[in-house]
Coordinates of N, CA and C in Angstrom, one line a residue:
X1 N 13.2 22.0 57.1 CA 12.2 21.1 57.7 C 12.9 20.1 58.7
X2 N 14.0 19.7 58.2 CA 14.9 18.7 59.2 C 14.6 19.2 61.1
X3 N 15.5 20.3 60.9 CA 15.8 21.3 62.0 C 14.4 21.6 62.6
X4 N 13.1 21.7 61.9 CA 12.0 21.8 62.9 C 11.7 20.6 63.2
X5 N 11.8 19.8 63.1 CA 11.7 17.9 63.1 C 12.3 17.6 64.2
X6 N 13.6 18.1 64.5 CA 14.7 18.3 65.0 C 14.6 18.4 66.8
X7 N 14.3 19.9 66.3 CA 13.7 20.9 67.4 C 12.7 20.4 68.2
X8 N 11.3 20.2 67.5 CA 10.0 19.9 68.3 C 10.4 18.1 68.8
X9 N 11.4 17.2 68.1 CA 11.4 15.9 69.0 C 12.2 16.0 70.1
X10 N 13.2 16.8 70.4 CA 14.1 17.1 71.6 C 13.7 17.7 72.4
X11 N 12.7 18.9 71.8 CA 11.9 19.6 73.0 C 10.9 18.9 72.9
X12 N 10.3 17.9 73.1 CA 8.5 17.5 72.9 C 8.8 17.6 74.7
X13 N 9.0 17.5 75.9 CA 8.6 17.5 76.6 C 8.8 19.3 77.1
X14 N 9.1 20.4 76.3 CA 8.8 21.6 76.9 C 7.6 22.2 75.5
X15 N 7.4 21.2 74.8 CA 6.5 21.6 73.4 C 5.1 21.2 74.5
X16 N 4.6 20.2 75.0 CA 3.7 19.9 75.6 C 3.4 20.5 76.7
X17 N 4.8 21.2 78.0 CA 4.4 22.1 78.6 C 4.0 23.4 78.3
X18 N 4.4 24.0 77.5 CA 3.8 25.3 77.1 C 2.4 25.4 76.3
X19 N 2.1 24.3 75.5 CA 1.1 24.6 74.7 C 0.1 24.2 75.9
X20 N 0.3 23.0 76.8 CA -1.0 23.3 77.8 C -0.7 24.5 78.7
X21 N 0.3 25.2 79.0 CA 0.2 26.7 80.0 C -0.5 27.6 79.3
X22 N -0.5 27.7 77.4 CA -0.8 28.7 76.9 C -2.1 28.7 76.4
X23 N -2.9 27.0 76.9 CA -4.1 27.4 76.6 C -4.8 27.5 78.4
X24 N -3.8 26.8 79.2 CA -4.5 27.8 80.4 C -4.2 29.2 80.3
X25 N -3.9 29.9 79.7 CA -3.6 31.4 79.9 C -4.7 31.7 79.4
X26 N -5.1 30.9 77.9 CA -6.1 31.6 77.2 C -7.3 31.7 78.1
X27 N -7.7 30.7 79.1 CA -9.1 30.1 79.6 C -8.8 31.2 81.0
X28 N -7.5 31.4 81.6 CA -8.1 32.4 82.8 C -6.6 33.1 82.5
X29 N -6.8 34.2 81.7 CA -5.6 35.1 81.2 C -5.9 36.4 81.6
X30 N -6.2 36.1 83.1 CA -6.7 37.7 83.4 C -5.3 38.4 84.3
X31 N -4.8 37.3 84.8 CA -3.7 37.6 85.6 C -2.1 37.8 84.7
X32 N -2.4 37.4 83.3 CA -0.9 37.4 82.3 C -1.2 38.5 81.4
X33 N -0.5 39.6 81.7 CA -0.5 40.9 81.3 C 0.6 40.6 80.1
X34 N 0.6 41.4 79.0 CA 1.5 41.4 78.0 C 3.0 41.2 78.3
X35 N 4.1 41.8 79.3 CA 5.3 41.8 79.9 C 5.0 40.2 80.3
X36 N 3.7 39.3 80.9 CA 4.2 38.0 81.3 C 4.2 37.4 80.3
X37 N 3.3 37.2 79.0 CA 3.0 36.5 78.1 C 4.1 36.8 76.9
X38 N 4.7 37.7 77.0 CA 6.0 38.4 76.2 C 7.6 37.3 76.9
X39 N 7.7 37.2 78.3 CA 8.6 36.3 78.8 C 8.3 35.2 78.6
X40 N 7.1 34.5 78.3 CA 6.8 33.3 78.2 C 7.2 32.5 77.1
X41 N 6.8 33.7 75.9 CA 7.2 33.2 74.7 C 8.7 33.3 74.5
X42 N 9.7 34.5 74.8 CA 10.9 34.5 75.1 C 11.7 33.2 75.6
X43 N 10.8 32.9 76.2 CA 11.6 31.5 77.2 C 11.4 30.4 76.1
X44 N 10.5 30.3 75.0 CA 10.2 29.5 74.0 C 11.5 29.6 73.4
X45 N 11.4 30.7 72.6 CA 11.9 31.2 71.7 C 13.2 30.2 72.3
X46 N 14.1 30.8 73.2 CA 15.5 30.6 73.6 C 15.5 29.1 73.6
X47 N 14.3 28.4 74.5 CA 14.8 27.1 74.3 C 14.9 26.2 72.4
X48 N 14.1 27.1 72.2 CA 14.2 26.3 70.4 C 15.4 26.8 69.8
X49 N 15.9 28.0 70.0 CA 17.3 28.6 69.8 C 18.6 27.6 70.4
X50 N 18.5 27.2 71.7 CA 19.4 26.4 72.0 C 19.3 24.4 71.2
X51 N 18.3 24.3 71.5 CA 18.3 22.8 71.4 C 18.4 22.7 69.2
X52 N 18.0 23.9 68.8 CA 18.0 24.2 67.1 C 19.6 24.4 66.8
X53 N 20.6 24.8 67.6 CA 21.9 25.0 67.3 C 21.8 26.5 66.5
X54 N 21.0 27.2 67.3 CA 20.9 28.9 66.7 C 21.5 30.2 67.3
X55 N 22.0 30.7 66.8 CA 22.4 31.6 67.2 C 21.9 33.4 66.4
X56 N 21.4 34.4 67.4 CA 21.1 35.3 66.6 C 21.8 36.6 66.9
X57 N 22.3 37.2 66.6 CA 23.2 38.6 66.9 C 22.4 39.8 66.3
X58 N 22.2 40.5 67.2 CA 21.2 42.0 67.4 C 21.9 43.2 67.1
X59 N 21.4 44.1 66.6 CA 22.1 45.1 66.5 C 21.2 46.3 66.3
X60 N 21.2 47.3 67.2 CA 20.8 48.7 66.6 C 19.7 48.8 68.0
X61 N 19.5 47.7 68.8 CA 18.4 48.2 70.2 C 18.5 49.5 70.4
X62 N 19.1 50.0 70.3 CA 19.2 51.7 71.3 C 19.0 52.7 70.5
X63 N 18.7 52.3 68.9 CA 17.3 53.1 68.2 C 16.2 53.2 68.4
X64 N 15.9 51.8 69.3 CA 13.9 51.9 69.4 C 13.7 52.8 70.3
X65 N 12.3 53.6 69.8 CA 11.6 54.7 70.6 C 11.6 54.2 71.9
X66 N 12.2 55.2 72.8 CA 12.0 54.4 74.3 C 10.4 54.7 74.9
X67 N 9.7 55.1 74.2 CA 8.1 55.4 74.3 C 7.1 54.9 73.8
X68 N 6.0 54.7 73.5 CA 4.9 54.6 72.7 C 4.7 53.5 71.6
X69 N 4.0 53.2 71.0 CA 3.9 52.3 70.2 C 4.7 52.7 69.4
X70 N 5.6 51.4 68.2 CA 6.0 51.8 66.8 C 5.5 50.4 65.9
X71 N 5.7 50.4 65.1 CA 5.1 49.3 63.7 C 6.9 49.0 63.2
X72 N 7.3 48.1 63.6 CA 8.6 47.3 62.8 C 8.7 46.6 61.3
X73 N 9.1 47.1 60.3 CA 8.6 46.8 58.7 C 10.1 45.7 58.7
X74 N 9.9 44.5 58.3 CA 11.0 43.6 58.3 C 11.1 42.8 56.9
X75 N 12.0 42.8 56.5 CA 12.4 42.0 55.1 C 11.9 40.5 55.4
X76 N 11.3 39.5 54.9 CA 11.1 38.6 54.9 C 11.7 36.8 54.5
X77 N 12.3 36.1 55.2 CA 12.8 35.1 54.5 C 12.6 33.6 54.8
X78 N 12.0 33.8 56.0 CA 11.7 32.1 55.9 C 10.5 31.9 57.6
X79 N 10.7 31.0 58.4 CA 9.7 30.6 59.6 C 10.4 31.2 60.8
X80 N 11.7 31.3 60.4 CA 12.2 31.7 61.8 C 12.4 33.0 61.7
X81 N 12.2 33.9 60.9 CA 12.3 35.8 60.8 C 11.3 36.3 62.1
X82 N 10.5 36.2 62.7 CA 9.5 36.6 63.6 C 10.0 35.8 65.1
X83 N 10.8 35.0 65.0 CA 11.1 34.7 66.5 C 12.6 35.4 66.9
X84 N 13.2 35.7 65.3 CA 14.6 35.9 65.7 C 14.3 37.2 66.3
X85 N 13.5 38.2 65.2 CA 13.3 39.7 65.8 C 12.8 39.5 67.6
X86 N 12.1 38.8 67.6 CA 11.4 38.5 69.1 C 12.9 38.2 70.1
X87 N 13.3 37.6 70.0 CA 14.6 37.4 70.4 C 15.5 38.5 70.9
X88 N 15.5 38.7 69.9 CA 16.3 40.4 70.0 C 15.7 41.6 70.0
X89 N 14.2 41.7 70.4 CA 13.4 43.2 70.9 C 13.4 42.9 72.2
X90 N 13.9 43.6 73.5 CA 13.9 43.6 74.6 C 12.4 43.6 75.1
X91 N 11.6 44.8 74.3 CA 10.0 44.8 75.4 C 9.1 44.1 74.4
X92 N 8.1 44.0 75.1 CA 6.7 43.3 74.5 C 6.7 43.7 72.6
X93 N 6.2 43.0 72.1 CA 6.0 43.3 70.8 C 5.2 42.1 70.6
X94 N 4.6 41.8 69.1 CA 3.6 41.0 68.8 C 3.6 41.1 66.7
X95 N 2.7 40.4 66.4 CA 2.8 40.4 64.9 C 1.7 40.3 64.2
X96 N 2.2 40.9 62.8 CA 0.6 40.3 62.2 C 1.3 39.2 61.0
X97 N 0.2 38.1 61.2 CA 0.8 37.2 60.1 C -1.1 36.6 59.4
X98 N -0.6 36.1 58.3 CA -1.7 35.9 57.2 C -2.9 34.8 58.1
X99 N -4.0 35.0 58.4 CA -4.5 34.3 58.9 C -4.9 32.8 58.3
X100 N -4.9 32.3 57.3 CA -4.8 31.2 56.9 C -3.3 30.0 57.6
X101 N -1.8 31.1 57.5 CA -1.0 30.4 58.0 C -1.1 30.4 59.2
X102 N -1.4 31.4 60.4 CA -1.5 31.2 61.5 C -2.2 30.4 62.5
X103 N -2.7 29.4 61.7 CA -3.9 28.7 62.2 C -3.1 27.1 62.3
X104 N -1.8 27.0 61.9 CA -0.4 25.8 61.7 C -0.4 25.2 63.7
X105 N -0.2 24.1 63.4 CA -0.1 23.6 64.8 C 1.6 24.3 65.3
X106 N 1.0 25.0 66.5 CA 2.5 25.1 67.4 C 2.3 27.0 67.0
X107 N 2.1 27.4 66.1 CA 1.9 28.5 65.5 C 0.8 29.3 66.0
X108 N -0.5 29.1 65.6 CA -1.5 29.2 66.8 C -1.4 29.5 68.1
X109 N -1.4 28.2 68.5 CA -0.7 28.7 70.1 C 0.1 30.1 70.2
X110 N 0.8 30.4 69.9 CA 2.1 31.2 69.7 C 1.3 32.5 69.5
X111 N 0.4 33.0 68.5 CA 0.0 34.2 68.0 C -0.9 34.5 69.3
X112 N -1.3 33.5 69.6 CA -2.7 33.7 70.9 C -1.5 33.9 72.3
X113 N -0.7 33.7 72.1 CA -0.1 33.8 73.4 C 0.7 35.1 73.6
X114 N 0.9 35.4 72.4 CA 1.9 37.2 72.1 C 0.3 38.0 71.5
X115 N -0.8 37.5 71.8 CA -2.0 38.4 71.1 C -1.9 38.8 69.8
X116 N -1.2 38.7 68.9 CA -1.2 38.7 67.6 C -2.0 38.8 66.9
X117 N -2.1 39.6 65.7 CA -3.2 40.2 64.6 C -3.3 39.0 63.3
X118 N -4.3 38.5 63.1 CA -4.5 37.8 62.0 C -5.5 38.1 60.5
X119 N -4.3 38.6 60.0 CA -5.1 39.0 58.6 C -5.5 38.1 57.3
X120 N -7.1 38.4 57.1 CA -7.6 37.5 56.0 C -7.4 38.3 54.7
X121 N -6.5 37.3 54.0 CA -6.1 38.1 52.8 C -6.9 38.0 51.9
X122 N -8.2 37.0 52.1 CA -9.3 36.9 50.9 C -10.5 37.6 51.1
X123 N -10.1 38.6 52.1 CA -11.6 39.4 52.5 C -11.2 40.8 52.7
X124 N -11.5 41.9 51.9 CA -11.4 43.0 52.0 C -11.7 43.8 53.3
X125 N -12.9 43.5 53.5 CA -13.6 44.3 54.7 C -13.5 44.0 56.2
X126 N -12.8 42.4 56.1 CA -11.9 42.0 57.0 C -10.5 42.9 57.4
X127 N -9.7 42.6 56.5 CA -8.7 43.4 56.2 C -8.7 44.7 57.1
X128 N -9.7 45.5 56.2 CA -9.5 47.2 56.8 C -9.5 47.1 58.2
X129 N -10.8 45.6 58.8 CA -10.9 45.9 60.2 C -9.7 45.8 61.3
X130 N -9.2 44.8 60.9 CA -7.8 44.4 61.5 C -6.7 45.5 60.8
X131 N -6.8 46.3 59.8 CA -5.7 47.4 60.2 C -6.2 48.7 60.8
X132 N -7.6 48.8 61.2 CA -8.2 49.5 62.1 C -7.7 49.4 63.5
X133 N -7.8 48.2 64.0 CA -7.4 47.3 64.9 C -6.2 47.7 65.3
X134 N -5.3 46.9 64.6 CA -3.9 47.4 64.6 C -3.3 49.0 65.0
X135 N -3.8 49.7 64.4 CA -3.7 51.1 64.2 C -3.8 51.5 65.8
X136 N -5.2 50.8 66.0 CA -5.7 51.3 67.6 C -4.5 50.6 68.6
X137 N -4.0 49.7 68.6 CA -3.0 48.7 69.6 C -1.9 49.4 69.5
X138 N -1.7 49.8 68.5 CA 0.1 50.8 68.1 C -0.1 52.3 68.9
X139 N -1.3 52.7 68.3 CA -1.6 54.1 69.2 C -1.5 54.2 70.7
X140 N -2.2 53.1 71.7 CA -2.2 53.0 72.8 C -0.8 52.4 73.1
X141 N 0.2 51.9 72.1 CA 1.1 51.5 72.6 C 1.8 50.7 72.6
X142 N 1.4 49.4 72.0 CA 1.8 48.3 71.5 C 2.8 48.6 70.2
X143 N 3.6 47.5 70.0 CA 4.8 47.1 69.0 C 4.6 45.8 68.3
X144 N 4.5 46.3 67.2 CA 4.2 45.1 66.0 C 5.1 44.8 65.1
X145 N 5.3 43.7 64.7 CA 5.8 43.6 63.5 C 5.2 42.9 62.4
X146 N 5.9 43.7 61.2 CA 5.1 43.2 59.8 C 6.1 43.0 58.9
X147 N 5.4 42.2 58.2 CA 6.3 41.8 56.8 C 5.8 42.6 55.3
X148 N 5.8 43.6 55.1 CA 5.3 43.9 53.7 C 5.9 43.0 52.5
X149 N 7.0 42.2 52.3 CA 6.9 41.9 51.3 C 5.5 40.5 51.2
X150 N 5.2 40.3 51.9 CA 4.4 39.2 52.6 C 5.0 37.7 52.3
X151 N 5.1 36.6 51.1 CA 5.7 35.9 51.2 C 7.5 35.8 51.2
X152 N 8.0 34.6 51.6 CA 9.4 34.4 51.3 C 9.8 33.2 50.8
X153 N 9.7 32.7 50.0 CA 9.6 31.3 49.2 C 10.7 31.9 48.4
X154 N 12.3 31.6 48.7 CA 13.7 31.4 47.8 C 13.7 33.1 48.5
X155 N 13.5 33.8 48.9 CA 13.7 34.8 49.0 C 15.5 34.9 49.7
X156 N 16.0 34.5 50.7 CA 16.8 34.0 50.9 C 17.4 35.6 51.4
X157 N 18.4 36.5 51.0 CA 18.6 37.8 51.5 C 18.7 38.6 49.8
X158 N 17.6 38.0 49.2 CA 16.9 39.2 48.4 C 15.8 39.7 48.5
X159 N 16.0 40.7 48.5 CA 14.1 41.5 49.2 C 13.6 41.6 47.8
X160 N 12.4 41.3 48.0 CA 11.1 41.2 47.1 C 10.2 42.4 47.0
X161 N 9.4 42.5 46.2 CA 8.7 44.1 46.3 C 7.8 44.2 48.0
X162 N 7.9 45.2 48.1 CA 7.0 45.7 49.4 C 5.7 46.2 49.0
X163 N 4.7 45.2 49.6 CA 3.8 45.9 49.2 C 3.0 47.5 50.0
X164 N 2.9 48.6 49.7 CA 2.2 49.7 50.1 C 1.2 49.7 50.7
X165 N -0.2 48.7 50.7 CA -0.7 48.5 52.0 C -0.1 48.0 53.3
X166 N 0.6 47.6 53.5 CA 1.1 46.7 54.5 C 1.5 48.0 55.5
X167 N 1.7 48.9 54.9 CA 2.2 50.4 55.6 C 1.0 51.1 56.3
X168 N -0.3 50.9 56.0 CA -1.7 51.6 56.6 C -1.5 51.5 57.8
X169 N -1.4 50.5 58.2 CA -1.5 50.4 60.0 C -0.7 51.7 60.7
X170 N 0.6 51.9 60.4 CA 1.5 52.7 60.7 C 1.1 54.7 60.3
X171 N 0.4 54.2 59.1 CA 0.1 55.8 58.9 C -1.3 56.2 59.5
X172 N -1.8 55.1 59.7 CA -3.3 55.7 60.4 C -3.5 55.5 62.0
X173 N -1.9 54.9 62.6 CA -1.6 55.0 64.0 C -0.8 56.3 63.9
X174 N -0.1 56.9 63.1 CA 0.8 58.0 62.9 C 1.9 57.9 64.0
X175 N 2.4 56.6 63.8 CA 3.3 56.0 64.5 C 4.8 55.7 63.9
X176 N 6.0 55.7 64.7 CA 7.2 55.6 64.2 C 7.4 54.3 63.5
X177 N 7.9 54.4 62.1 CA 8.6 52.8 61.1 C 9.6 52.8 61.7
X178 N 10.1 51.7 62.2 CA 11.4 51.0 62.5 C 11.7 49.8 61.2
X179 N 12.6 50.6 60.9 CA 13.0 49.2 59.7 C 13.9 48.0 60.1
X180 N 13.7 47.0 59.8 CA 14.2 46.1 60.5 C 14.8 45.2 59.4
X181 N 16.2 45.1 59.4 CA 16.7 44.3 58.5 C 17.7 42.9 59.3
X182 N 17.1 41.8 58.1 CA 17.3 40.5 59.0 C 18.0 39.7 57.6
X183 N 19.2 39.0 57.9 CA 20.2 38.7 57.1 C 20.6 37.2 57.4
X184 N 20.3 36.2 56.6 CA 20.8 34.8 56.6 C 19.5 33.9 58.0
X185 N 18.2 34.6 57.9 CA 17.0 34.4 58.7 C 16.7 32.5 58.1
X186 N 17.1 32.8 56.5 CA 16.5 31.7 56.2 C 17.1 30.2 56.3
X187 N 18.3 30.7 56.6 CA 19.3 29.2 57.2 C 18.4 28.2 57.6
X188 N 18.5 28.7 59.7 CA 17.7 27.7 60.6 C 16.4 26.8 59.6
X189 N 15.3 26.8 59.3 CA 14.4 25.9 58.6 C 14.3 26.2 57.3
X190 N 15.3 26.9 56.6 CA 15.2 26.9 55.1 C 16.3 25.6 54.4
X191 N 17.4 25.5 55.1 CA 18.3 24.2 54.5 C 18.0 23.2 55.4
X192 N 18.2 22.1 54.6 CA 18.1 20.7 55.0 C 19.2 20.1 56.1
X193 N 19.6 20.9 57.2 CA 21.0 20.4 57.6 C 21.0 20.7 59.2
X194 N 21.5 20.1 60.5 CA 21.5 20.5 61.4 C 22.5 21.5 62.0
X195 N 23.7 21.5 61.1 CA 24.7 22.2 61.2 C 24.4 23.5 62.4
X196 N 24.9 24.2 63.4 CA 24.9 25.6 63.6 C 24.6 26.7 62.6
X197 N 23.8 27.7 62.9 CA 23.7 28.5 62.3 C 23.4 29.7 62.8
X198 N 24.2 31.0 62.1 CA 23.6 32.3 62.9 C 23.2 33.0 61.9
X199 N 21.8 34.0 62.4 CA 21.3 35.1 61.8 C 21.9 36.5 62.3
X200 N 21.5 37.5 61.5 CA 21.3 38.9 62.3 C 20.1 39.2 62.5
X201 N 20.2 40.0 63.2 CA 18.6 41.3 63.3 C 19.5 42.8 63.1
X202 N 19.3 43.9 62.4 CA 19.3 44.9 62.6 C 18.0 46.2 62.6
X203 N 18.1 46.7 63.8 CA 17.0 47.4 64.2 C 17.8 48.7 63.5
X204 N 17.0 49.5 62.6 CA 17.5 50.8 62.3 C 16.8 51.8 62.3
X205 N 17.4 53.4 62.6 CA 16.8 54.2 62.9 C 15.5 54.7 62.2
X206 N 14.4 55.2 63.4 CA 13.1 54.7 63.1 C 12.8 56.2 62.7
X207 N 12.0 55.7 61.3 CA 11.3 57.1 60.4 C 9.8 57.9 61.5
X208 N 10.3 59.0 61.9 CA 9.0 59.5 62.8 C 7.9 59.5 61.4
X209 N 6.9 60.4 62.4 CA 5.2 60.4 61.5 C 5.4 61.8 60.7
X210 N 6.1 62.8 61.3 CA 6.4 63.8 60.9 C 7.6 63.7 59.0
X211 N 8.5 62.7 59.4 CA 8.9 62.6 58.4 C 8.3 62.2 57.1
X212 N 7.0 61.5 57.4 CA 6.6 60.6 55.9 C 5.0 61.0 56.0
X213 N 4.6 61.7 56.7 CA 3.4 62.0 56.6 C 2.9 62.7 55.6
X214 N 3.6 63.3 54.6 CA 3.1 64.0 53.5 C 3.8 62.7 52.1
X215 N 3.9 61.8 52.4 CA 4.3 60.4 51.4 C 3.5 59.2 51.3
X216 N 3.4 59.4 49.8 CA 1.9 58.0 50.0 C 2.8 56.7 50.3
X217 N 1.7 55.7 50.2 CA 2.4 54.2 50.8 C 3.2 53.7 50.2
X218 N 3.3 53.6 48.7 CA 3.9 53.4 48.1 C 5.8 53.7 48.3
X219 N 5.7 55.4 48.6 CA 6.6 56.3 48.2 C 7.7 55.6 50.3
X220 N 6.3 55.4 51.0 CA 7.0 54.6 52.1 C 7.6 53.7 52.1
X221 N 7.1 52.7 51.2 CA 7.2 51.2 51.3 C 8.7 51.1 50.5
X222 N 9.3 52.3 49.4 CA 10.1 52.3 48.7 C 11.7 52.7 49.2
X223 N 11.2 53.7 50.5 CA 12.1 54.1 51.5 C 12.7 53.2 52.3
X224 N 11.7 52.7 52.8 CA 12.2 51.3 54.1 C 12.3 50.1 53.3
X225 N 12.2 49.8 52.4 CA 13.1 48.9 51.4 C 14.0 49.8 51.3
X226 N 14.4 50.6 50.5 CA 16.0 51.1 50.5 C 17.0 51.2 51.6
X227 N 16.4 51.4 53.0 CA 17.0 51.6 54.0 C 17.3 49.9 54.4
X228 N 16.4 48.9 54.4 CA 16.8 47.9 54.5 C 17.8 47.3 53.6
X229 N 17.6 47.3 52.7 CA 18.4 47.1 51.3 C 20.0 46.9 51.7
X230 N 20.4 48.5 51.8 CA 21.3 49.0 51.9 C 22.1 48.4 53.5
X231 N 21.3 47.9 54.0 CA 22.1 46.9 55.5 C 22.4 45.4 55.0
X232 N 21.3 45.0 54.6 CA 21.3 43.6 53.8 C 22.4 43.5 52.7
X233 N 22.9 43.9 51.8 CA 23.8 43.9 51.0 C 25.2 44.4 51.5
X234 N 25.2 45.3 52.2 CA 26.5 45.5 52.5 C 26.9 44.7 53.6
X235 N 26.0 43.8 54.3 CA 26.7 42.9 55.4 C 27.0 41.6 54.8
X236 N 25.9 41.0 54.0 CA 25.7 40.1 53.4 C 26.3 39.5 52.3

């Protein structure tokens, strides 16, 4: 919490420019195509990175499909795990996060400006619609990222169960999993300290449709935790 305290009083004069450019984008966003609203938030991202004392180190880019949509399954650990990956995914990408938290000042902005999917976790028939939704965005082409374990509270670089829905989007877009393992994510806003700090990202080789299409969600969700797993522990 320090370090977001931190962050947003040293940046308040590029926190004020962006949130007013991003709600003029929303009001005439006919001219900011995903590639511009993708650099925009990028340029966020780096300045909170710099003025945060962050550093993040990438690894494995030249596994992602150079084509088509894929769905990114990412271990979860704290507020900064979805900007680091952003950081280090070279093309457009975007996320689904719980719609209740998305709705956080500075956050908001942020989901509406990368188009982002907001899921209501207290409404079933919601739900399906937005992984209907999703499904359709990944098929045409888009790149998402999700968190199946869903929360990170002490999670720190121990992965928590994955849950098996969180994987529908992917199998009803019959789209490539990219597992994405992210290591010491929860430093930056999880300790109390301004100290420097660096994370990883590791992007790792992505499970085609062909490989898991005959594996329920479960038997998915069990795989890309293990493949994750097994990055997270041996770096960490």
């Amino acid at each position: 919490m320090l370090r977001i305290c931190y962050v947003v009083l040293v940046s308040l004069p590029f926190v004020i420019y962006y949130i007013c450019k991003i709600h003029y984008i929303e009001r005439h966003g006919v001219g900011y195509m995903e590639e511009k609203r993708y650099k925009i938030a990028r340029r966020c991202i780096a300045i909170m990175m710099h003025n945060g004392r962050i550093k993040t180190e990438s690894h494995g880019q030249e596994l992602l499909p150079r084509e088509g949509g894929y769905v990114m399954f990412s271990n979860h650990q704290g507020k900064y795990d979805t900007l680091g990956i952003m950081a280090s995914h070279p093309r457009p990408c975007t996320i689904v996060m719980d719609s209740k938290r998305s709705h956080l000042p500075l956050v908001d902005s942020f989901i509406d400006l990368v188009k982002g999917s907001r899921l209501d976790k207290t409404d079933m028939k919601s739900q399906m619609k937005t992984i209907q939704k999703i499904a359709g965005e990944v098929r045409a082409g888009r790149k998402y990222i999700v968190f199946p374990e869903g929360g990170y509270e002490h999670n720190k670089n121990t992965l928590q169960e994955f849950h098996p829905g969180s994987f529908k989007c992917a199998v009803k877009a019959k789209a490539p999993i990219v597992p994405v393992a992210i290591i010491d994510s929860y430093k930056p806003f999880g300790i109390n300290s301004l100290a420097r700090v660096k994370t990883q990202v590791h992007f790792l080789k992505p499970i085609l449709f062909e490989e898991y299409a005959d594996m329920s969600t479960w038997e998915i969700a069990e795989l890309v935790k293990g493949r994750i797993a097994a990055v997270v522990t041996g770096v960490s």
